[in-house]
Amino acid sequence: MTALPAFRNEPLLELRRAPERARLDDALRALDTRLPLRVPIWIGDERRDGDALRSTDPGTPDRVVATAPIATADDAHAAVAAAQAAFPAWAATPAADRAATLVRGAAWMRERRAELAALCVRECAKPWAEADADVAEAIDFLEYYARGALVLADAPPGLVQVPGERNTLRYAPRGVCAVIAPWNFPLAIPAGMTAAALATGNSVVLKPAEQAPGCGRMVVEALRAGGVPPAALALLPGEGETGAALAAHPGVATIAFTGSGAVGLELLRTAAAKPPQAGVLTRVVAEMGGKNCVLVDADADLDDAVPAIVHSAFAYAGQKCSAAARVLVHEAVADALLERLAGAVAVLPVGQAEAHGTVTGPVVEEAAQARVARYAQLASDTGTIAARRDPPTSPGWFAGPTVATDLPSESPVLSEEIFGPLLAVERVCDLDEACDRVDALPFALTGGLFARNPRTIAQVASRSPVGNLYVNRGITGAMVGRQPFGGNRLSGTGTKAGGPDYLLQFVEPRVMTENTMRHGLVVG
Amino acid sequence: MPGDVPPPESEVVAIGREIAAALPSPARHPGKAIDARAMDFTSRDAELRAALFRFVDVVPACRSVDDLAAHLTGFLGEVDAQTPPIKAAMRMGDSRAGRAALGTAAAAGVKHMARRFIVADSPAGARGTLQRLWRDGTAASVDLLGEATITSAEADGYAARCAEALDALTEIYRGSPPRPLLERDGAGPLPRANLSVKVSALTPLLRPDAPALGQEDAAPRLRALLRTARELDAHLHVDMESFDSREAITDLVLDLLAEDEFRDGPSAGMVLQAYLRDGGELLDRVLAFSAEHERASPLTIRLVKGAYWDHELVEARQHGWEPPVWEHKAESDRNFEALTLRLLAARPAVRVAIASHNLRSVAHAIAAADADVEFQVLRGLGDDLGHALAHLGHRVRVYCPVGDLVAGMAYLVRRLLENTSNESFLAEQARGAALDDLLAAP
Ligand SMILES: Cc1cc2nc3c(=O)[nH]c(=O)nc-3n(C[C@H](O)[C@H](O)[C@H](O)COP(=O)(O)OP(=O)(O)OC[C@H]3O[C@@H](n4cnc5c(N)ncnc54)[C@H](O)[C@@H]3O)c2cc1C
């Protein structure tokens, strides 16, 4: 295989051009005629359909998008056993060949850009721009990790050498990787975790989110179409119990997880509790929640800050791990910011994901709607509602975008992850106070800062614990290779998806030292 | 197309020389010469230039002279080449008294610069300037500066300010002496009062991926302004903005003007950007519109190169898109000339306004047009060219931004950037490029 061209992010669709938008509308219409999609338990070449699990359109809940069986502990066992059997051959496949399969998988997705975006719109109510970005990011992960794995294989770090010995380090795959994926980036995140494991020579069992099995199937199809041996990549649709059974399996060497903090902590415990007979210390790569704060200094340009905050808090109904949940604003501009924020929320396009221009669609499911409503009620009972949009009167799981302020400092609205379109605004007397409040949080995923004095920017950056700090821009939309993404503290294990060192989580370093002295001569 | 024939080069050059000879000499305007030199100086050091622009940009958000000085030294501290003047400023930042002096001086400097580009803080306040311009034989179009519109209240506020401006302008020009050149062309009478408006200020809903949202939201406000303009017999000109909003702005203007009630007025216009690769296609559409919808006063098309070139290029690069703009300056210049010829040939179905500070682009248009073409310049950048053209008997309109300093700073920064950008005609002219080179065909 010839060397791969340098990585370049997959261009987003230019949705400001009418023909591009029309192409997406066509793809959605075409998809609708094919629903529901069948998602099998897919182990090697064996597939078993079922309809115990149904994903529905959050905007029109009686539309079934995909049906799948619910994989049992036995299915998980079978999938891991198959992946274990496939592992040696896949691990022995030259890194360049593995990379080539990923690149072909990316090409498969690239040919289906519109169709895949349409599926994100339907299954997870992602507005078009976000759905398209999801597809592009999935492609990016495949392309990026293909290249990264080649670097690990071909150019591992050098070691100190002295005469008479040769020291070499290489990275070997760890074994079977269980990928447990979320629904909020239903293509990109499973594609990323799966591709990272495969590129480095691990075999994978993918458990997609119960809300997004259809997207999960597409990830597996893409990679298999690219040439990943069926036995090296299994699809295991199901609910929480399926994931738990998979994670607890002694044959699983690595768990790659993105999702809620509660499940992440449970997985860490599961991994630690495996019996010594399993012969493995299961590694957990976990990306969990956040309570992301945007700091606004007195010298911020509100013309920029307000739209960026609105987008960060309310795009995709606030259901991104990186979304803004709190604004800490300097008291000198707090009134102006609140007034403009309220005005901006009042005209925010709220509606069905498929309508071009929608920023806030429905939340993913009924339980999410109830959760957001609970926090909104709490905010209104204990604070002031600065802005609130009534959700559209349609059967979808809509939650009206809300801005709350004057909340007591111990309010759960300020500390718990809500994962919905609810933003809290607090006044601070200076940025030091804002940094103190950020520092008091158990989470440290993303953060934002609007300020223009370079000294202030440097100070905040040096104090900020977050994994991704964004200055004078929105705090969502990390790009593969440009903004390696991941959080610290309770937000994650500190790994950076889409970054240069992510793949190291999926390998174990092995060092060989060879004596090259023989009869007093250096022979090697 | 007949009439598209380019004028002979020799004539373009001869006209260019004639305009150049009519430009005021720097010797007679010592103040301007100093400004020009200051800009030239800063434009040599890209970092210093960036530091000063960032400072100008943040001035309205600073709360005290101390704060101003802190920002200035913050930006200057990032400049690698710490020349003696920078070091001196940095030292002043170390003491309270020093900061007070530095902050006061810096604020005064920025105000001085802003006054060159911003006529007054309100249309009424611009009375003196507008009347003087008119008496000297120059028309104006007023542009209301403001914060970005992100709420409906802000859009309503801007629309209300526009309506007031139309009133104020009508009143300002009421007693002005007749200026036949400015008041009539081959297509009929020309209104005295002329207001330029921005659609991005008329709606908070301009979304690149959903132009219909912004169009629908802005339509009632623009419709009301068109009615006011018609009642007052004023001209309303809709500026063009970045490519993200082009579809919304174009559809909005053409759809509204197609409404029956506006067939007899007011006089209205839009803008064609020559730096867009598909500028010609937009012109096709506008000409088709004009052919289909006969209007009492033909649509005025202001031809510009385009003010968002850097933005368009950066946005396209960040997203991996083919830029919508040409990437070589000469391509924009050539397209400007090609579109000039097409526009001139399309008269009287449209009125043509050539808006450029480039002597070559302007000379080319004059050489190609017999008469009945208007020239437009920006206040603060094109004043000299405007004088020279008016002196030579052409109809000139000066685009006059009005608004307070706070709201106007973004505008000021844009104009400063334009003035010091390496490829700008004005920068080359200020650098002392030879007239023959300045007038050469692109
Ligand atoms: C009265 C008036 C009204 C205006 N209204 C508008 C408006 O509504 N909308 C708007 O967008 N602009 C508007 N403009 C601004 C105008 O677009 C800029 O002032 C103009 O682009 C500068 O062009 P020039 O011919 O004066 O100068 P020149 O120096 O000849 O041209 C500079 C221009 O060339 C283009 N350019 C620069 N570098 C490159 C490159 N590498 N490749 C390709 N092209 C390049 C850019 O457009 C740049 O602004 C207006 C200008 C005037 C005078």
PDB file of N, CA and C in Angstrom, chain A residues 104 175 219 251 260 275 281 343 353 359 398 423-424 443 446 511:
ATOM      1  N   ARG A 104     -10.877   2.528   3.574  1.00  0.00           N
ATOM      2  CA  ARG A 104     -11.977   2.099   2.695  1.00  0.00           C
ATOM      3  C   ARG A 104     -13.321   2.238   3.408  1.00  0.00           C
ATOM      4  N   GLY A 175      -6.106  -6.960  22.858  1.00  0.00           N
ATOM      5  CA  GLY A 175      -7.041  -8.091  22.808  1.00  0.00           C
ATOM      6  C   GLY A 175      -8.417  -7.630  22.375  1.00  0.00           C
ATOM      7  N   VAL A 219     -22.083   1.851  11.353  1.00  0.00           N
ATOM      8  CA  VAL A 219     -20.652   1.871  11.661  1.00  0.00           C
ATOM      9  C   VAL A 219     -20.047   0.499  11.352  1.00  0.00           C
ATOM     10  N   GLY A 251     -12.997 -12.024  29.076  1.00  0.00           N
ATOM     11  CA  GLY A 251     -12.214 -11.967  27.835  1.00  0.00           C
ATOM     12  C   GLY A 251     -12.038 -10.556  27.304  1.00  0.00           C
ATOM     13  N   SER A 260     -22.699   8.422  30.410  1.00  0.00           N
ATOM     14  CA  SER A 260     -22.945   9.128  31.665  1.00  0.00           C
ATOM     15  C   SER A 260     -21.899   8.771  32.714  1.00  0.00           C
ATOM     16  N   PRO A 275     -12.027 -11.291  38.273  1.00  0.00           N
ATOM     17  CA  PRO A 275     -11.182 -12.210  39.062  1.00  0.00           C
ATOM     18  C   PRO A 275      -9.795 -12.351  38.441  1.00  0.00           C
ATOM     19  N   LEU A 281      -5.869  -7.059  33.452  1.00  0.00           N
ATOM     20  CA  LEU A 281      -6.322  -5.850  34.118  1.00  0.00           C
ATOM     21  C   LEU A 281      -7.046  -5.054  33.045  1.00  0.00           C
ATOM     22  N   GLY A 343     -33.248  37.774  24.714  1.00  0.00           N
ATOM     23  CA  GLY A 343     -33.783  38.131  23.400  1.00  0.00           C
ATOM     24  C   GLY A 343     -33.385  37.126  22.339  1.00  0.00           C
ATOM     25  N   ALA A 353     -36.035  18.432  13.868  1.00  0.00           N
ATOM     26  CA  ALA A 353     -34.649  18.408  13.424  1.00  0.00           C
ATOM     27  C   ALA A 353     -34.535  18.523  11.903  1.00  0.00           C
ATOM     28  N   VAL A 359     -32.244  24.870  15.491  1.00  0.00           N
ATOM     29  CA  VAL A 359     -31.093  24.767  16.383  1.00  0.00           C
ATOM     30  C   VAL A 359     -31.415  23.782  17.503  1.00  0.00           C
ATOM     31  N   PHE A 398     -40.135  17.433  23.146  1.00  0.00           N
ATOM     32  CA  PHE A 398     -39.535  18.760  23.165  1.00  0.00           C
ATOM     33  C   PHE A 398     -39.361  19.290  24.585  1.00  0.00           C
ATOM     34  N   LEU A 423     -29.821  26.576  30.677  1.00  0.00           N
ATOM     35  CA  LEU A 423     -28.562  27.293  30.911  1.00  0.00           C
ATOM     36  C   LEU A 423     -28.705  28.165  32.149  1.00  0.00           C
ATOM     37  N   ALA A 424     -27.718  28.103  33.032  1.00  0.00           N
ATOM     38  CA  ALA A 424     -27.736  28.935  34.241  1.00  0.00           C
ATOM     39  C   ALA A 424     -26.722  30.064  34.091  1.00  0.00           C
ATOM     40  N   PHE A 443     -16.390  18.182  37.754  1.00  0.00           N
ATOM     41  CA  PHE A 443     -16.199  17.912  36.319  1.00  0.00           C
ATOM     42  C   PHE A 443     -15.142  18.836  35.736  1.00  0.00           C
ATOM     43  N   THR A 446     -15.261  20.684  29.112  1.00  0.00           N
ATOM     44  CA  THR A 446     -14.927  21.851  28.292  1.00  0.00           C
ATOM     45  C   THR A 446     -15.177  23.114  29.099  1.00  0.00           C
ATOM     46  N   VAL A 511       8.900  -4.204  25.185  1.00  0.00           N
ATOM     47  CA  VAL A 511      10.301  -3.832  24.943  1.00  0.00           C
ATOM     48  C   VAL A 511      11.127  -5.098  24.815  1.00  0.00           C
TER      49      VAL A 511
END
